[in-house]
Short mmCIF file of C-alpha atoms in Angstrom, two decimals:
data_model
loop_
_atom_site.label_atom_id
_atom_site.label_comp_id
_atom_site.label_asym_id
_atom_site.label_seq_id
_atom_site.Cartn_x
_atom_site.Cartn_y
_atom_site.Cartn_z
CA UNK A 1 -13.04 13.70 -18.27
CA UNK A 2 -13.91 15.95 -15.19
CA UNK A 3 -15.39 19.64 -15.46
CA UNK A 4 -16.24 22.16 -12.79
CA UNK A 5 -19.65 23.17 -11.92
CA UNK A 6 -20.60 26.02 -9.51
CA UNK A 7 -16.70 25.16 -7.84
CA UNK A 8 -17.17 21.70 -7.50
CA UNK A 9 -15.36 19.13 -9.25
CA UNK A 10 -17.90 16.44 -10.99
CA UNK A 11 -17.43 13.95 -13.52
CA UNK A 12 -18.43 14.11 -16.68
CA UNK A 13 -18.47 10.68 -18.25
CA UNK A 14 -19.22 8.12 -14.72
CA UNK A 15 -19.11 5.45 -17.50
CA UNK A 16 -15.57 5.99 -18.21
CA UNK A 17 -14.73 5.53 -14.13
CA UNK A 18 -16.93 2.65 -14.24
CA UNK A 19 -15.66 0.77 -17.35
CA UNK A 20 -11.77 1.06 -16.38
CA UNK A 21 -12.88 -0.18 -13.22
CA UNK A 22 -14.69 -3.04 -14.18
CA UNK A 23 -11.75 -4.11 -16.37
CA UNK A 24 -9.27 -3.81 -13.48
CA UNK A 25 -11.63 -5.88 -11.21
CA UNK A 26 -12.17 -8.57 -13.66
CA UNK A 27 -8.61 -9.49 -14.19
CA UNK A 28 -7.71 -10.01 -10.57
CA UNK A 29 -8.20 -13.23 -9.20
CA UNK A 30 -10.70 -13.38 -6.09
CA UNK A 31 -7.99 -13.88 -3.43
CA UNK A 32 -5.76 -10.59 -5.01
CA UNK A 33 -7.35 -7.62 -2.90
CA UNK A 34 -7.07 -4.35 -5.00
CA UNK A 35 -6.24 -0.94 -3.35
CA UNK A 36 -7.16 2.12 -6.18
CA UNK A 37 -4.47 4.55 -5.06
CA UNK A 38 -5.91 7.63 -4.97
CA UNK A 39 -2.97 9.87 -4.49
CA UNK A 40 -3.57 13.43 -6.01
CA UNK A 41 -6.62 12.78 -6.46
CA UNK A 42 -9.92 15.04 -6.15
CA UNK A 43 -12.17 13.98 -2.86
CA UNK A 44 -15.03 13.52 -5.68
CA UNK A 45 -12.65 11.16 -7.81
CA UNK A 46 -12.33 8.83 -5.01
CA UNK A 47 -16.10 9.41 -3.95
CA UNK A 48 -17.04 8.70 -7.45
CA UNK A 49 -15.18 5.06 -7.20
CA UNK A 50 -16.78 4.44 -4.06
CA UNK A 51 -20.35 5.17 -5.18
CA UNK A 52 -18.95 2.69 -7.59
CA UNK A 53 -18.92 -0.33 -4.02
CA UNK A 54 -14.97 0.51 -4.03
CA UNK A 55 -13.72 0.75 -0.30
CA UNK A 56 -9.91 0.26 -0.41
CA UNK A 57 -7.72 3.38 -0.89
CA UNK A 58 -4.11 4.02 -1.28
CA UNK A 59 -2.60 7.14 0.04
CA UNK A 60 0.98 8.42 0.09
CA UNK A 61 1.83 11.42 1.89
CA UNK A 62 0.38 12.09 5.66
CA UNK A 63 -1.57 15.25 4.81
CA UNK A 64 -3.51 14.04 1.70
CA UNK A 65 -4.65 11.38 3.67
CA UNK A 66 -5.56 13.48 7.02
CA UNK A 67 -7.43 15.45 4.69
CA UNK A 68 -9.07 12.79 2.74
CA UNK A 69 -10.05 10.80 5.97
CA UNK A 70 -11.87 13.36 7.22
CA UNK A 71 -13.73 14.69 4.28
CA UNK A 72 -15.04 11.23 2.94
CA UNK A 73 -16.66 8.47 4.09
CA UNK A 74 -15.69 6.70 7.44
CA UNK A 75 -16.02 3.16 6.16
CA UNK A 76 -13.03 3.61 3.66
CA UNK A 77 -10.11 1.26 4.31
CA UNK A 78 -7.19 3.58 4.03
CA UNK A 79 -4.01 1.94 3.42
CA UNK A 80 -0.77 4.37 3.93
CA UNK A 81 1.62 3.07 1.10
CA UNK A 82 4.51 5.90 0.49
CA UNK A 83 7.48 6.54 2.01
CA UNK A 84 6.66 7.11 5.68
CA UNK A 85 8.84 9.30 7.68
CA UNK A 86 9.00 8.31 11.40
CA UNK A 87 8.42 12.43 12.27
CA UNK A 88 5.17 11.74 10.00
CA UNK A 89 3.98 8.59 11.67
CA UNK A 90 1.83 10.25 14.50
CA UNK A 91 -0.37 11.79 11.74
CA UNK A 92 -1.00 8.31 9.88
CA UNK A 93 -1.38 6.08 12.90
CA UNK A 94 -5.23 5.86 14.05
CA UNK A 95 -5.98 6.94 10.34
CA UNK A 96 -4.32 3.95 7.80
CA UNK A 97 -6.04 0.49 8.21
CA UNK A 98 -2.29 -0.85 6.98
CA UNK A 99 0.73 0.70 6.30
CA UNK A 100 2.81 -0.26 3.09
CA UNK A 101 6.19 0.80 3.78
CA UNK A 102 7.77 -0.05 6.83
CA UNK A 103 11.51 -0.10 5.51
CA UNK A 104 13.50 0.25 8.77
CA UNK A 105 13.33 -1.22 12.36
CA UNK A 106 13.38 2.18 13.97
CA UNK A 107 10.46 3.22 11.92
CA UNK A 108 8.60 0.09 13.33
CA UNK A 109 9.77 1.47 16.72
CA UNK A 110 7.88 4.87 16.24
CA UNK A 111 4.84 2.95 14.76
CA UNK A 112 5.04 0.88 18.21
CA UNK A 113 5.33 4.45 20.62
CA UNK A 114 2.51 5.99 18.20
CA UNK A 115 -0.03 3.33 18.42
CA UNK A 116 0.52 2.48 22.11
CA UNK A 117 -0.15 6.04 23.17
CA UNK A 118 -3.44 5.60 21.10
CA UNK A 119 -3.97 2.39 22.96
CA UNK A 120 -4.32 0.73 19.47
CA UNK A 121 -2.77 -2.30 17.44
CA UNK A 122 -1.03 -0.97 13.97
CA UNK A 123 -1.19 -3.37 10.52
CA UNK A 124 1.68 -3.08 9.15
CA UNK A 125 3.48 -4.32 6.32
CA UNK A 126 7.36 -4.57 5.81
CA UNK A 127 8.80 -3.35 2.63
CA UNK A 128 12.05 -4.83 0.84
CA UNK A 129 14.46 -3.08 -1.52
CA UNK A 130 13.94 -5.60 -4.40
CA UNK A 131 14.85 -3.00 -7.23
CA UNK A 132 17.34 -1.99 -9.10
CA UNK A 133 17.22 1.25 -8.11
CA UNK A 134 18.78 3.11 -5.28
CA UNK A 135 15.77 6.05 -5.05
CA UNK A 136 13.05 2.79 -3.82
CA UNK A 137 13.61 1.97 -0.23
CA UNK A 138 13.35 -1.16 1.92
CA UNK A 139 14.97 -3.49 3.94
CA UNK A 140 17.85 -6.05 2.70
CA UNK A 141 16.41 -9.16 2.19
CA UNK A 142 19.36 -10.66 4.34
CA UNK A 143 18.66 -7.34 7.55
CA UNK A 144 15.13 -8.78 7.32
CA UNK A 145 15.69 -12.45 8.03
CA UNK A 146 17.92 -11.47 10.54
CA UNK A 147 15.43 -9.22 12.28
CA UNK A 148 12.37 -11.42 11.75
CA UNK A 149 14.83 -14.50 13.29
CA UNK A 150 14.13 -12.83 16.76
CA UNK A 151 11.53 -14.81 18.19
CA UNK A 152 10.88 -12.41 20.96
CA UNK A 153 10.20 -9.43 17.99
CA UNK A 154 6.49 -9.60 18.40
CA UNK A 155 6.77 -9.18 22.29
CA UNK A 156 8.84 -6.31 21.96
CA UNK A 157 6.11 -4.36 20.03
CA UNK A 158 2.76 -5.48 21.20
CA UNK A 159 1.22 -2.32 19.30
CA UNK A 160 2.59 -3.22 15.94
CA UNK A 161 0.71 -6.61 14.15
CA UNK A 162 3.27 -7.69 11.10
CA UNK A 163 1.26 -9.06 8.26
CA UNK A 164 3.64 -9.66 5.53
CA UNK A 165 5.91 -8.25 3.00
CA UNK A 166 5.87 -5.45 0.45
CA UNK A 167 7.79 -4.47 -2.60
CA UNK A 168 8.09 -2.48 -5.95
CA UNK A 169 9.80 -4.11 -8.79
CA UNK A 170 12.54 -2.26 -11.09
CA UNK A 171 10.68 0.32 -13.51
CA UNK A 172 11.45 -1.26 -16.26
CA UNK A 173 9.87 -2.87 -20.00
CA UNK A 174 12.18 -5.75 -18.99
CA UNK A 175 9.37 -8.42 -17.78
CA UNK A 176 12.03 -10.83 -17.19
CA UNK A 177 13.52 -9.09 -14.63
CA UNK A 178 10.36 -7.81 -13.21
CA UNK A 179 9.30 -11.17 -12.96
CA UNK A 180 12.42 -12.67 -10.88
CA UNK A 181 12.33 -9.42 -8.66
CA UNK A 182 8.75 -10.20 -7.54
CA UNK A 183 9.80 -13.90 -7.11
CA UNK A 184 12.33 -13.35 -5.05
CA UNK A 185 10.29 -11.70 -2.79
CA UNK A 186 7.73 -14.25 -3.12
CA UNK A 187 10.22 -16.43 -2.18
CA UNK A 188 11.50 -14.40 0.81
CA UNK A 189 7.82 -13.95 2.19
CA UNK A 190 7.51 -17.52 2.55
CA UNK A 191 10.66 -18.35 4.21
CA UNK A 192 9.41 -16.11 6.78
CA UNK A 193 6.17 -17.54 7.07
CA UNK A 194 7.71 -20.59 7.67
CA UNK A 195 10.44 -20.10 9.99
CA UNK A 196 9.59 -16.61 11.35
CA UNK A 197 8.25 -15.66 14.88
CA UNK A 198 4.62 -14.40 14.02
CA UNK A 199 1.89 -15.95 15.29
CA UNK A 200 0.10 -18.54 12.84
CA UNK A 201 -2.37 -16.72 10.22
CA UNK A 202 -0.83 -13.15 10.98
CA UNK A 203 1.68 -13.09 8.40
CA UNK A 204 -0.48 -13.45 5.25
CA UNK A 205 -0.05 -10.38 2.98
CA UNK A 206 2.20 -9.97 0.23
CA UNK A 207 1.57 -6.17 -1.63
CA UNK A 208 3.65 -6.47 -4.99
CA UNK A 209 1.99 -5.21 -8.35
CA UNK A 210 1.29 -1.88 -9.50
CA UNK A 211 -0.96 -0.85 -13.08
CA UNK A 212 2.32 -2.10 -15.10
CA UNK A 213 2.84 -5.09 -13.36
CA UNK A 214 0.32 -6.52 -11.88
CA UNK A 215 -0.34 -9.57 -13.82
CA UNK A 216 3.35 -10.33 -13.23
CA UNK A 217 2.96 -10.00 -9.58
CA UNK A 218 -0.04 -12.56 -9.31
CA UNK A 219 1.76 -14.86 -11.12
CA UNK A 220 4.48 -14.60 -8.78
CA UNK A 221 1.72 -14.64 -5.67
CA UNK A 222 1.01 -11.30 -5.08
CA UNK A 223 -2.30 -10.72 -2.49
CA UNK A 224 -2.72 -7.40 -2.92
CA UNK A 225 -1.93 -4.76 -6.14
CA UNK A 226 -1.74 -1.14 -5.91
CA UNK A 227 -4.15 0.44 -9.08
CA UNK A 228 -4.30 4.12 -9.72
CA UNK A 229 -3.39 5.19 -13.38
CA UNK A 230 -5.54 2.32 -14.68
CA UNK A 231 -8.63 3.05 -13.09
CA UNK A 232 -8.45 7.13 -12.68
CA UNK A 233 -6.86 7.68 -15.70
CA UNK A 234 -3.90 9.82 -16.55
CA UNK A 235 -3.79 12.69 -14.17
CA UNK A 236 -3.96 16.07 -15.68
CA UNK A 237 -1.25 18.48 -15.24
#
C-alpha cells in the first residue's frame, strides 16, 4: 500500500515490502544472485528495498534507468535487462553494471563502439530465443555456437566482457515445458563454457527465472532470477 504525503510518494505498510522480501530471499539458494526489477517503479519503491540492504536492480527501458541512476543511490548495481535497441545503447553503457539482452551480434558491435569511446569494459550477457513465442527475442541456439566457435571473438571486442547466457521461458502454466526450455539452455551454457573462446572464469552467469518460474530455473541451474511482482507487489494501474 503506498499513499502520498505533501507530493511525495511514501509507503504505508514498510512491513509488507519487508515480508515479501524476506520470503523471496529465503527461497533462493546462496549462489542464485537476485535482481528486484524495478521497472515502473516509484524512485521511493526502490529506495524503500534498498533501505531494506537490497543493491541489485533490474531496469528495462534506457530512460527509466537514466533517470533512476541519477536520482538514487550510486552504489546500486543496475542491471539493463529489456530489449535493448542498438540506437539506445549509448544511454545504458557507463550506467548498467550488466546488460541482459544482448540478442544479436551487431548489437554486441554497438556495445563494443559505445564502451570503447568511454574507455570502459561492458558485462554483458547473451540472450537466447528459448520460447515458444515469436514476440521474445534472442539468438538461435545453433547462430550462437557458431558465433561463440570463433576463437578470435573476444579479441575482436576488447570493450565487451561475455559472462554467460540469458533467457525467458514460454509464458505458460505448463511446468513441463518450462522446465525443458530452461534446460536446454542450461545445457547450451555449458557447452559453451566448455568449448567456447572466453577466457577461464569469465563465462559464469546464467540469468533464467522470473517470479513464476524461478524455482524451476534453479533447478535447472539458474545463477541469477529476475524478481519484481513478488517483492513490489502488483503494480497499480
Amino acid at each position: 500500500m503506498w499513499t502520498w504525503i505533501r507530493g511525495t510518494l511514501v509507503i504505508a505498510d514498510m512491513s509488507l515490502l519487508a515480508d515479501r522480501y524476506q520470503r523471496v530471499k529465503a527461497s533462493l539458494p546462496a549462489q542464485v544472485k537476485l535482481i528486484a526489477v524495478s521497472k515502473m517503479r516509484s524512485v521511493d519503491e526502490v529506495q524503500a528495498l534498498y533501505d531494506l540492504g537490497h543493491r541489485a536492480f533490474g531496469e528495462n527501458y534506457p530512460q527509466e534507468l537514466k533517470e533512476k541512476a541519477g536520482a538514487l543511490p550510486k552504489d546500486i548495481e543496475w542491471h539493463f535487462i529489456g530489449h535493448l535497441q542498438r540506437s539506445n545503447v549509448k544511454h545504458v553503457v557507463g550506467i548498467a553494471h550488466l546488460i541482459h539482452g544482448v540478442d544479436s551480434e551487431r548489437l554486441l558491435e554497438e556495445i563494443e563502439k559505445r564502451s570503447a569511446l568511454q574507455g570502459i569494459q561492458t558485462a554483458v550477457l547473451l540472450q537466447v530465443h528459448i520460447a515458444q513465442e515469436e514476440t521474445k527475442h534472442g539468438f538461435d541456439p545453433a547462430e550462437l555456437i557458431k558465433l561463440t566457435a570463433r576463437q578470435g571473438l573476444p579479441a575482436t571486442l576488447p570493450h565487451v566482457r561475455v559472462c554467460g547466457l540469458m533467457g525467458m521461458a514460454t509464458n505458460t502454466d505448463d511446468h513441463a515445458q518450462v522446465s525443458r526450455e530452461f534446460a536446454g539452455l542450461a545445457d547450451l551454457f555449458d557447452r559453451i563454457k566448455r568449448n567456447g573462446p572466453f577466457p577461464s572464469g569469465q563465462f559464469s552467469e546464467l540469468s533464467m527465472g522470473m517470479s513464476s518460474d524461478a524455482q524451476l530455473a534453479i533447478a535447472q541451474g539458474s545463477t541469477m532470477v529476475r524478481i519484481g511482482t513478488a517483492i513490489f507487489g502488483e503494480r497499480s494501474l
